[in-house]
mmCIF file of C-alpha atoms in Angstrom:
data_model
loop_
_atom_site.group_PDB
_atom_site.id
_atom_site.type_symbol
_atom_site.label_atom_id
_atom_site.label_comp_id
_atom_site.label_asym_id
_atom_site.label_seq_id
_atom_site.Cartn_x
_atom_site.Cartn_y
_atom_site.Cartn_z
ATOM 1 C CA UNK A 143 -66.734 -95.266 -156.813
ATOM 2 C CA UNK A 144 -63.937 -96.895 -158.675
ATOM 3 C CA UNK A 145 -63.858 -94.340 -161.479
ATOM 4 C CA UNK A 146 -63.533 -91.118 -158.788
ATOM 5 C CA UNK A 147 -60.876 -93.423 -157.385
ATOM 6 C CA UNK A 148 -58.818 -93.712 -160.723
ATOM 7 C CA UNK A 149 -59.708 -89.833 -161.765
ATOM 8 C CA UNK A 150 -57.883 -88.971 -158.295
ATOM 9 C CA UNK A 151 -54.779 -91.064 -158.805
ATOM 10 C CA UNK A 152 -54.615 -89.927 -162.698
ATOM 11 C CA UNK A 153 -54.721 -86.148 -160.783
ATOM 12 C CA UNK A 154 -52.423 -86.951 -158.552
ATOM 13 C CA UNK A 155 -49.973 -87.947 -160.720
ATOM 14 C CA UNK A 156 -50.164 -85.393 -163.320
ATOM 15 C CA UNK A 157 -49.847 -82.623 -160.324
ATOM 16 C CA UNK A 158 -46.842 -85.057 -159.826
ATOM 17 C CA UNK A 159 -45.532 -84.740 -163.142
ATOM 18 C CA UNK A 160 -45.892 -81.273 -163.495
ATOM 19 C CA UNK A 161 -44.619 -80.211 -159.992
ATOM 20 C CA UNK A 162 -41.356 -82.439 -161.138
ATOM 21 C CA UNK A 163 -41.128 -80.540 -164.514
ATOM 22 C CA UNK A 164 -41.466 -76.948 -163.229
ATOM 23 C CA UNK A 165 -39.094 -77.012 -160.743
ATOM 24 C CA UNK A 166 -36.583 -78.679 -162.553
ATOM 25 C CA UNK A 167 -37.262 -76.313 -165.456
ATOM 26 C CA UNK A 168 -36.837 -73.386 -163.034
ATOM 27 C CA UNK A 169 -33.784 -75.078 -161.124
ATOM 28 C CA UNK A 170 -31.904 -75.304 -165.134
ATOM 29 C CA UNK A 171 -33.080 -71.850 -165.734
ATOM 30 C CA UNK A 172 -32.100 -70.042 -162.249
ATOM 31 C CA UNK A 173 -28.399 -71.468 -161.959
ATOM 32 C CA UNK A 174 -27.101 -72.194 -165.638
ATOM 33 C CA UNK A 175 -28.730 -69.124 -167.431
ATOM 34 C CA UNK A 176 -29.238 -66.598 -164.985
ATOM 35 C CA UNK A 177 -26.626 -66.896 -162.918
ATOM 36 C CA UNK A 178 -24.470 -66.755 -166.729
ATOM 37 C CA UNK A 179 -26.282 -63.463 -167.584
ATOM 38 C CA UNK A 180 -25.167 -61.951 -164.058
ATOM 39 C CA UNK A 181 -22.037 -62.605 -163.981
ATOM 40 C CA UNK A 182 -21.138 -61.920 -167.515
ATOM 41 C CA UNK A 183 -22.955 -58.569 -167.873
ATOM 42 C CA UNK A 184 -22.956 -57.418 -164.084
ATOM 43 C CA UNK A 185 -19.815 -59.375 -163.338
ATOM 44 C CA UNK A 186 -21.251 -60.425 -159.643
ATOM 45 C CA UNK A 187 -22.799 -63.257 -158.459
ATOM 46 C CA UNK A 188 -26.237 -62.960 -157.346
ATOM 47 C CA UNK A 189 -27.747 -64.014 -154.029
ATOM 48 C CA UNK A 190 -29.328 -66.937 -153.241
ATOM 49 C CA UNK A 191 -32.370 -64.767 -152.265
ATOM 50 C CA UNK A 192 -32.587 -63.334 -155.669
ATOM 51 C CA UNK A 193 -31.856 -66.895 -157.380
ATOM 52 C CA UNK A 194 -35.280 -67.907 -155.097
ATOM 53 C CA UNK A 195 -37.223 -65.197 -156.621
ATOM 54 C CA UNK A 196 -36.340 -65.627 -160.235
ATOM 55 C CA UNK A 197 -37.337 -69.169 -159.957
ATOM 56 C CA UNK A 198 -40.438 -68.549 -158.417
ATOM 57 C CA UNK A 199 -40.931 -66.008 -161.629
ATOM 58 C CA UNK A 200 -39.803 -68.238 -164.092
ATOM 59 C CA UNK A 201 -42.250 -70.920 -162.973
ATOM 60 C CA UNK A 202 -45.343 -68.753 -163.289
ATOM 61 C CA UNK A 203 -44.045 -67.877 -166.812
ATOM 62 C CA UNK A 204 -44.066 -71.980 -167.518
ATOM 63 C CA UNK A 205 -47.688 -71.489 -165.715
ATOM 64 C CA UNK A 206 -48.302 -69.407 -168.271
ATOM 65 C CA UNK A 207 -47.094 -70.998 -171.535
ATOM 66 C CA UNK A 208 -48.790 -74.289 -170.420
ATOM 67 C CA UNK A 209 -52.330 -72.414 -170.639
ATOM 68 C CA UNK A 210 -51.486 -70.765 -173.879
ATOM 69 C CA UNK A 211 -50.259 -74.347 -174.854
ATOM 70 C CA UNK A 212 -54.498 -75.464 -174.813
ATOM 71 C CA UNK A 213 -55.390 -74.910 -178.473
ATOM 72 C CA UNK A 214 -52.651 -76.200 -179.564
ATOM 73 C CA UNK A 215 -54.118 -79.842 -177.588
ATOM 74 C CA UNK A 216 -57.239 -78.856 -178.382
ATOM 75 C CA UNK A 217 -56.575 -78.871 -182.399
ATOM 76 C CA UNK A 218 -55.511 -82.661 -181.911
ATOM 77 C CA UNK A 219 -59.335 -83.759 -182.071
ATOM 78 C CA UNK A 220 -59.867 -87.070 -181.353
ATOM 79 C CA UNK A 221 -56.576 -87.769 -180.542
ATOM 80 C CA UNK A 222 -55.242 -89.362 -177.282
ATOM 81 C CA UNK A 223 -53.389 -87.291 -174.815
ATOM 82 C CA UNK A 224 -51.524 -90.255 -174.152
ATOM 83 C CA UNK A 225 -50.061 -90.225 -177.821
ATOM 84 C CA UNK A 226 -49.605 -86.339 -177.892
ATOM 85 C CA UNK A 227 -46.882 -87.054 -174.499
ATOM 86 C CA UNK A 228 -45.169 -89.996 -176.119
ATOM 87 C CA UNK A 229 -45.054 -88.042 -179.683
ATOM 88 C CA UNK A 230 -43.533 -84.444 -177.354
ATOM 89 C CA UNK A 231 -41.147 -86.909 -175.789
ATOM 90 C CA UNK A 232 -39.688 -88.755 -178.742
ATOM 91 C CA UNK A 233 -39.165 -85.238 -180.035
ATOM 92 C CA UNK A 234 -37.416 -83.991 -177.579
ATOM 93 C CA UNK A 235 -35.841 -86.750 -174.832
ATOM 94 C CA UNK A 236 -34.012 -88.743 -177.427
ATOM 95 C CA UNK A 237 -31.047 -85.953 -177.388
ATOM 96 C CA UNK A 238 -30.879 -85.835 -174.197
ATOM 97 C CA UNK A 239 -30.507 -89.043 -173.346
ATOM 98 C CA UNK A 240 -28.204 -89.748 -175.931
ATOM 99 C CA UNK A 241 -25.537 -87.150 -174.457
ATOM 100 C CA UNK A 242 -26.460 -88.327 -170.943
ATOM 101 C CA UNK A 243 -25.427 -91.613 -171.686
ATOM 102 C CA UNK A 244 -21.758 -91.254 -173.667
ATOM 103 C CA UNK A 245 -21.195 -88.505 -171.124
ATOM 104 C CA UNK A 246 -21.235 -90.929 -168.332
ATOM 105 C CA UNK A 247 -19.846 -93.983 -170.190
ATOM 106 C CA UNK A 248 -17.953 -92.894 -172.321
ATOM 107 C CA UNK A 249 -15.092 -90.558 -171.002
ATOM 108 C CA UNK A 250 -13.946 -88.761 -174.198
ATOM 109 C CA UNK A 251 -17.166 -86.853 -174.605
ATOM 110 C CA UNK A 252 -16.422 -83.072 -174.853
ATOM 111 C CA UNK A 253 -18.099 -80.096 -173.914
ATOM 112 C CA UNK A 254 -18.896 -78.412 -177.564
ATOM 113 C CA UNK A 255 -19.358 -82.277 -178.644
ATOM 114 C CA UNK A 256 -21.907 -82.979 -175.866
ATOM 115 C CA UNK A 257 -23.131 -78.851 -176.745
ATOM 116 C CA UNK A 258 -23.792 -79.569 -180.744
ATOM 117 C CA UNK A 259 -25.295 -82.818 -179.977
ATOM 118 C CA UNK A 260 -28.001 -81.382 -178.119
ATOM 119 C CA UNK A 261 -28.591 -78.264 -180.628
ATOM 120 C CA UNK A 262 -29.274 -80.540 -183.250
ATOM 121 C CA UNK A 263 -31.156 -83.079 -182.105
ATOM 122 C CA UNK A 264 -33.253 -80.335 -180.708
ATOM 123 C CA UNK A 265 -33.494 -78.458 -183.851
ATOM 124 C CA UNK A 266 -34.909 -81.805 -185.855
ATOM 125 C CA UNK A 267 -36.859 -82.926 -183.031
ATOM 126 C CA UNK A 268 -38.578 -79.086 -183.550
ATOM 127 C CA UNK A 269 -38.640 -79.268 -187.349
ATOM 128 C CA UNK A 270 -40.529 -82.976 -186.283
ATOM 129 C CA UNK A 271 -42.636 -81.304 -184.344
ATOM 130 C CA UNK A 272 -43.769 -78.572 -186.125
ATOM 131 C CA UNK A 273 -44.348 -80.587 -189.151
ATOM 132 C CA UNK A 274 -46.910 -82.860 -187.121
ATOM 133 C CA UNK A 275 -48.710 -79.986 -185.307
ATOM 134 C CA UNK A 276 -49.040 -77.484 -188.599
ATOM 135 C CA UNK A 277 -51.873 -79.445 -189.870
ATOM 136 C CA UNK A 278 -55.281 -81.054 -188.729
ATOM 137 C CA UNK A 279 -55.106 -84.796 -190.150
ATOM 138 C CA UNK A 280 -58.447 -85.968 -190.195
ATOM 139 C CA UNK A 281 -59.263 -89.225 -188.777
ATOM 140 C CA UNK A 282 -58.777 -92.472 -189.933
ATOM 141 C CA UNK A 283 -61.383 -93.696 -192.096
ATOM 142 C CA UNK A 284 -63.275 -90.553 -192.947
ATOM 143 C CA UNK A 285 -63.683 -89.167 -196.488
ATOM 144 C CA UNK A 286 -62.039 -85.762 -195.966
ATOM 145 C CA UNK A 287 -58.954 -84.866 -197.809
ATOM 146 C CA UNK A 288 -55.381 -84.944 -195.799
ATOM 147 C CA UNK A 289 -54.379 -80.737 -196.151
ATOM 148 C CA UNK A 290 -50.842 -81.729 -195.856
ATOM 149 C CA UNK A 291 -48.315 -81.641 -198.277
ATOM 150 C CA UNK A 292 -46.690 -84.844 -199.692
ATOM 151 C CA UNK A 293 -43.159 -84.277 -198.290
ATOM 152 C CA UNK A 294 -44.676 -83.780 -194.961
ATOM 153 C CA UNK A 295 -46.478 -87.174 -195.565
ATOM 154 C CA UNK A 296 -43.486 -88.688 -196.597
ATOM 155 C CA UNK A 297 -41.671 -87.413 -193.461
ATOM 156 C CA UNK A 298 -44.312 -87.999 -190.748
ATOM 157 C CA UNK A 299 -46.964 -89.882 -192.186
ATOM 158 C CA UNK A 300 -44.398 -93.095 -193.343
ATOM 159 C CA UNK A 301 -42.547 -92.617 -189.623
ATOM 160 C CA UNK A 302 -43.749 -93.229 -186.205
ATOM 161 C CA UNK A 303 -43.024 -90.825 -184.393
ATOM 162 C CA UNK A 304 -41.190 -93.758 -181.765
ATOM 163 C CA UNK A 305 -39.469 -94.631 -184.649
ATOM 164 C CA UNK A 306 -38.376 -91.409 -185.498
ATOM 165 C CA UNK A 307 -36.764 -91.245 -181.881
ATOM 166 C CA UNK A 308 -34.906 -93.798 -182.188
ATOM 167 C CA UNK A 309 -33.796 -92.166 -185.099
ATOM 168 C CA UNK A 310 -33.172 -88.820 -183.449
ATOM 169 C CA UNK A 311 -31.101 -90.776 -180.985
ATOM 170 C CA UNK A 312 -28.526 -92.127 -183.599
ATOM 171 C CA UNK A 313 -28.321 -88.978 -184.920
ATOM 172 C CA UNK A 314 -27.478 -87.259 -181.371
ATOM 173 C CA UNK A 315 -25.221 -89.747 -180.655
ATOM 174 C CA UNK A 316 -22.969 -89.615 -183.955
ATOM 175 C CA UNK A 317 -22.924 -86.232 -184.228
ATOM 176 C CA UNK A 318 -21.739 -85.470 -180.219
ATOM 177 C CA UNK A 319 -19.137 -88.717 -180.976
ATOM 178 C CA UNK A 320 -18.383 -87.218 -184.219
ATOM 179 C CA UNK A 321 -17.654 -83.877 -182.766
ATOM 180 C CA UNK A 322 -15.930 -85.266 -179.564
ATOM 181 C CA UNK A 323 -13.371 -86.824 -181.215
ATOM 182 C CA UNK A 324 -12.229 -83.559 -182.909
ATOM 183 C CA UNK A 325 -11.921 -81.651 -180.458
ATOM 184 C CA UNK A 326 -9.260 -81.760 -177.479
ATOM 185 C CA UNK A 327 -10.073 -84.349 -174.660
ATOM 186 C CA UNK A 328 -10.913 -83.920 -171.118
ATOM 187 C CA UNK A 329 -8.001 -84.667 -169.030
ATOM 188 C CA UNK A 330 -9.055 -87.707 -166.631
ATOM 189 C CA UNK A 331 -7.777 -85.704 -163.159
ATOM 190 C CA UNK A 332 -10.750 -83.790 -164.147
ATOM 191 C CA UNK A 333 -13.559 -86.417 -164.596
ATOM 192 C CA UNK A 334 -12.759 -88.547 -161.267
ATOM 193 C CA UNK A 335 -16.847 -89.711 -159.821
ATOM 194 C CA UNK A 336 -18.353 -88.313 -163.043
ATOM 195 C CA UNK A 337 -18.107 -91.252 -165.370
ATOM 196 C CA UNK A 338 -18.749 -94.822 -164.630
ATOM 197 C CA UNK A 339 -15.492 -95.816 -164.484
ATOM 198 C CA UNK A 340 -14.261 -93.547 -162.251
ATOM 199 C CA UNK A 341 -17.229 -93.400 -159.932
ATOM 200 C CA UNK A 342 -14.965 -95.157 -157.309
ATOM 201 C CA UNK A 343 -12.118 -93.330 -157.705
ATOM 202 C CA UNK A 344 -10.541 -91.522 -154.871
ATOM 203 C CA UNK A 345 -8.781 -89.189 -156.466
ATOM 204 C CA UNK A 346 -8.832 -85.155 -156.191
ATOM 205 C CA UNK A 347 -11.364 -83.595 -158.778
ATOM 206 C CA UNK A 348 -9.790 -80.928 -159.836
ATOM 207 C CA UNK A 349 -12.441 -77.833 -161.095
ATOM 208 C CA UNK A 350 -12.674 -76.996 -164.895
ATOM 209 C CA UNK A 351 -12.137 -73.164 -165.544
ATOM 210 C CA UNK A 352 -15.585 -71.406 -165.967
ATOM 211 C CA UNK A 353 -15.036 -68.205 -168.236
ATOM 212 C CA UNK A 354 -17.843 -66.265 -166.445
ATOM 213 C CA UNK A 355 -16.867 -67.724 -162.797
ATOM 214 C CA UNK A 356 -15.434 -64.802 -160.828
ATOM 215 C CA UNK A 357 -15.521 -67.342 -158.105
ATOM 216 C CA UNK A 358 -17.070 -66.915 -154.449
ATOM 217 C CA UNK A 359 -14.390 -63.990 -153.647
ATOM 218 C CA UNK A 360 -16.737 -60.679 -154.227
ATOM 219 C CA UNK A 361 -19.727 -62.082 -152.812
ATOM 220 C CA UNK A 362 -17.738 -63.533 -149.507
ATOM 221 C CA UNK A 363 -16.463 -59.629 -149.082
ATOM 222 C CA UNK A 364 -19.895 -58.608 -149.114
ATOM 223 C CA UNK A 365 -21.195 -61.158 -146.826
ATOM 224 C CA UNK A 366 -18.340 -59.798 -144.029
ATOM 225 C CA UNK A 367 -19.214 -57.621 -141.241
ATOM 226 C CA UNK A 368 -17.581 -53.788 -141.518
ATOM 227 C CA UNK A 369 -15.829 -52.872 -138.540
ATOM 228 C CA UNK A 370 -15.806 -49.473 -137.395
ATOM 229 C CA UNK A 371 -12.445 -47.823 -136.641
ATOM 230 C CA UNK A 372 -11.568 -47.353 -133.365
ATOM 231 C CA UNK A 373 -10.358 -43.842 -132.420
ATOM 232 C CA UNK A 374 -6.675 -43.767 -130.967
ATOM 233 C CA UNK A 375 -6.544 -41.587 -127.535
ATOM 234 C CA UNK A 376 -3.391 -39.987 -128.291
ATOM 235 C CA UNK A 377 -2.831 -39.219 -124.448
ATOM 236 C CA UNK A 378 -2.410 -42.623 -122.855
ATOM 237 C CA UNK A 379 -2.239 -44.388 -126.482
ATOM 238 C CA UNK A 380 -5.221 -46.399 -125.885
ATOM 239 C CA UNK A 381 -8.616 -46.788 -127.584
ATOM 240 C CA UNK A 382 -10.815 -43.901 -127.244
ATOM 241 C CA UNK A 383 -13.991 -44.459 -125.181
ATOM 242 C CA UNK A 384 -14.454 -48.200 -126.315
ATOM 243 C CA UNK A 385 -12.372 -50.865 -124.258
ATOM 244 C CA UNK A 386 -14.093 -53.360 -126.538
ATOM 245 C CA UNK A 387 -14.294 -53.415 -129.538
ATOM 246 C CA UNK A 388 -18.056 -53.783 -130.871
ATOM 247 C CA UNK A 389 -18.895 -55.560 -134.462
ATOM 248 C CA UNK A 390 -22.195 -53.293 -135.831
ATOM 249 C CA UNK A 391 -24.044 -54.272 -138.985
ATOM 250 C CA UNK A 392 -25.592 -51.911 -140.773
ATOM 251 C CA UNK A 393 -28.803 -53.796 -141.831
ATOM 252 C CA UNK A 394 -31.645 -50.955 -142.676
ATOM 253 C CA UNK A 395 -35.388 -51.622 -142.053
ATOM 254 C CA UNK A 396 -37.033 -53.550 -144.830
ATOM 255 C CA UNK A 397 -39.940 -52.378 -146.055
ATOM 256 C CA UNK A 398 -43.000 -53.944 -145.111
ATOM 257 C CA UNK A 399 -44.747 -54.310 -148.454
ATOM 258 C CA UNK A 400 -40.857 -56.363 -149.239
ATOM 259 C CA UNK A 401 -41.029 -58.791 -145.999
ATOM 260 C CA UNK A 402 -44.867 -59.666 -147.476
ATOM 261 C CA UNK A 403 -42.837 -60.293 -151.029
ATOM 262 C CA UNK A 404 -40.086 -62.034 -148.779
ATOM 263 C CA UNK A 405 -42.562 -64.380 -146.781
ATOM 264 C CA UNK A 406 -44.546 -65.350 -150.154
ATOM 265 C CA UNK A 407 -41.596 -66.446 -152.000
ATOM 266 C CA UNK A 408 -39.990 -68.375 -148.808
ATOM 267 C CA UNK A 409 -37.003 -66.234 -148.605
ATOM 268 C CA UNK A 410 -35.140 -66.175 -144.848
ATOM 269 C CA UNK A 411 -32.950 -63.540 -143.414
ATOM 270 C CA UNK A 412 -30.295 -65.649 -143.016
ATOM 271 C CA UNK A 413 -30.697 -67.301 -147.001
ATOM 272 C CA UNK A 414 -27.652 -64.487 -147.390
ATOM 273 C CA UNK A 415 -25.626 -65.310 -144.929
ATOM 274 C CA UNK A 416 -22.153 -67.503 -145.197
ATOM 275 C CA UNK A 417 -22.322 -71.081 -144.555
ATOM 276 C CA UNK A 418 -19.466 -72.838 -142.252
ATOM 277 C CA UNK A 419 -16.734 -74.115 -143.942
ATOM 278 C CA UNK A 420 -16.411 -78.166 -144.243
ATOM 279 C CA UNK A 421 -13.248 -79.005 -142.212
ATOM 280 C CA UNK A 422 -12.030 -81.939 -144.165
ATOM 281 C CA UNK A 423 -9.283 -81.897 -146.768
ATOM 282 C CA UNK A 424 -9.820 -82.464 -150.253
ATOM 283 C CA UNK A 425 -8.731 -86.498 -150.170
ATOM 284 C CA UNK A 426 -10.576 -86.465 -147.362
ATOM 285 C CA UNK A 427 -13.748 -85.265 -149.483
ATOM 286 C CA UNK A 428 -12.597 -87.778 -152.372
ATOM 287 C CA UNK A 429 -11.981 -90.512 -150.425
ATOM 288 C CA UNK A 430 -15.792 -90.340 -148.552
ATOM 289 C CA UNK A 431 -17.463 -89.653 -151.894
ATOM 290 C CA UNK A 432 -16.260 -93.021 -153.114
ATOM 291 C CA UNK A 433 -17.304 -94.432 -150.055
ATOM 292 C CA UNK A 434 -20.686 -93.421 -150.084
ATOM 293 C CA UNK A 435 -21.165 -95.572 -153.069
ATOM 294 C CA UNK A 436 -20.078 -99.298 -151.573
ATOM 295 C CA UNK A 437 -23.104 -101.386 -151.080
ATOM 296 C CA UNK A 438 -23.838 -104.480 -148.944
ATOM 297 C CA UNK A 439 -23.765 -107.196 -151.284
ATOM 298 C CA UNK A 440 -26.886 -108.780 -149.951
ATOM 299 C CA UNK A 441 -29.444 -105.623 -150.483
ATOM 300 C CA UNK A 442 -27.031 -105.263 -153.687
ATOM 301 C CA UNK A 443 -28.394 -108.531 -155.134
ATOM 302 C CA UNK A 444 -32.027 -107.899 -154.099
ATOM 303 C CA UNK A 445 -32.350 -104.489 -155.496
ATOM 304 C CA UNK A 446 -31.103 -105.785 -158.676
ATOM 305 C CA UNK A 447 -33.229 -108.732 -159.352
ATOM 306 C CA UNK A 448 -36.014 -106.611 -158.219
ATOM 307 C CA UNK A 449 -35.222 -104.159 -160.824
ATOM 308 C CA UNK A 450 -35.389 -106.786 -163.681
ATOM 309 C CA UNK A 451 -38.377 -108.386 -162.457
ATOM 310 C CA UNK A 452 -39.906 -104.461 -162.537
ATOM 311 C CA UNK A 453 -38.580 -103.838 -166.276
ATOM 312 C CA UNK A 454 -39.749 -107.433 -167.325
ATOM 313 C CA UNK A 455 -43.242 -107.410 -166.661
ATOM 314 C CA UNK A 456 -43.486 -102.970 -167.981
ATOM 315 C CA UNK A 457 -41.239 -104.687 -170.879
ATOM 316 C CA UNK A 458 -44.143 -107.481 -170.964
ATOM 317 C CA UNK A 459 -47.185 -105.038 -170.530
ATOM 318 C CA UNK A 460 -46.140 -102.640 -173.016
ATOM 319 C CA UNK A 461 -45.663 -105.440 -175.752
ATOM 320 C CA UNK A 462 -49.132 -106.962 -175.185
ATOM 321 C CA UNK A 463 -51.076 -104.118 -175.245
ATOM 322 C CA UNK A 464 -48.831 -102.391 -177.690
#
């Protein structure tokens, strides 16, 4: 009855969740490490084909680590799952949504500022974590002595672990504004539609240098059909038995055991292939991006006040039952 009802929609949206998590976790992984580690050690870029099939591998190895992940749940006891989320997210979201934040509103974030911020936030949201999750507390109420030292106490027992994100988030804030500040700025031609205040501008973007970006050059050249070289007829000084000329690609047979491994990881034949080039100019690009973001004033005003009426009664909810 009702209860198979709400066990379905609690399934539904943790397959939700967890759909959301692993491909976003595989997307990060595929283009900003792997794509890193191929250019800078094989200096070429790899195929979209290949990026497909390391992200289908990586999320099996997040498969993985989430099963291995069970006793570590399972040594919570009578815990909530509920508060074991909330406690893995206020260890680990409050960074980034610190640097997300100045990053958009506040222009003079830097790279290694926006870089440091994150390391550390994530290295005492760990140190948080671990300190929770090293020892069994026994429930509230019984007679059995707390195993954990009195520093840890101190640090975890005294401080909620919601409290202790907000914490984390001051920290990951100062430190990235800290370390923005001394280092060189971005120069604003560069940050035109990234930041809030520009997010209308139609100005050209220009690109920021990327040390391991040997740029689309290589791979284009081996994307291009070979030609084969007509012979010359010496005699009349035409071509030799071809009056047209003929484009052949070489494309070998793929093994069949590879079009099974092809088909199960959704790669095409034509995934490879170059895509048409976009015929507008570069203002032209600029000037439609900030175009795309002009509302009509009318659903303007009516998604807003139905976002406030949304966050009131959550805001309203989570206080009463808090």
């Amino acid at each position: 009855g009702l209860a198979g009802l709400m066990m379905a929609v609690m399934m539904a949206a943790l397959m939700s969740s967890l759909t959301s998590i692993f491909n976003s976790a595989s997307t990060i992984f595929t283009i900003d490490v792997w794509k890193l580690f191929r250019r800078k050690f094989n200096h070429k870029n790899p195929t979209d084909s290949e990026l497909l099939i390391v992200g289908r591998i990586f999320t099996l190895f997040l498969v993985g680590v989430s099963v291995i992940w069970i006793p570590v749940i399972q040594s919570l006891g009578n815990a909530r799952l509920l508060d074991y989320f909330q406690s893995i997210q206020s260890f680990l979201a409050p960074p980034i949504c610190a640097v997300y934040l100045l990053a958009i509103f506040w222009h003079r974030t830097t790279e290694p500022g926006a870089f440091w911020g994150l390391m550390i936030g994530l290295v005492i949201g760990a140190i948080r974590f671990v300190l929770q999750f090293s020892y069994v507390v026994p429930p509230c109420g019984s007679l059995e002595p707390d195993p954990r030292p009195e520093f840890i106490k101190m640090f975890v027992g005294n401080i909620h672990y919601l409290n202790f994100g907000i914490i984390l988030w001051f920290i990951t804030t100062c430190v990235t504004i800290g370390i923005s500040l001394m280092t060189p700025p971005i120069a604003e031609e560069y940050l035109y539609r990234l930041t809030w205040s520009t997010r209308k501008s139609t100005g050209v973007r220009k690109k920021l240098a990327d040390e391991y970006d040997d740029g689309d050059e290589d791979r284009q050249r081996c994307l291009e059909p070979t030609f084969d070289t007509p012979k010359t007829d010496e005699t009349n000084g035409r071509t030799g038995d071809m009056e047209v000329m003929e484009i052949q690609f070489q494309q070998p047979e793929v093994p069949k055991w590879k079009q099974i491994v092809n088909a199960m990881c959704g790669v095409n034949k034509e995934d490879d292939k170059g895509q048409e080039e976009d015929p507008r100019t570069e203002e032209q690009k600029a000037i439609d991006a900030a175009e795309f973001l002009e509302e009509e004033p009318r659903w303007k005003k009516f998604v807003d006040i139905n976002a406030i009426i949304c966050l009131s009664i959550c805001t309203g909810l989570w206080a009463f039952y808090a």
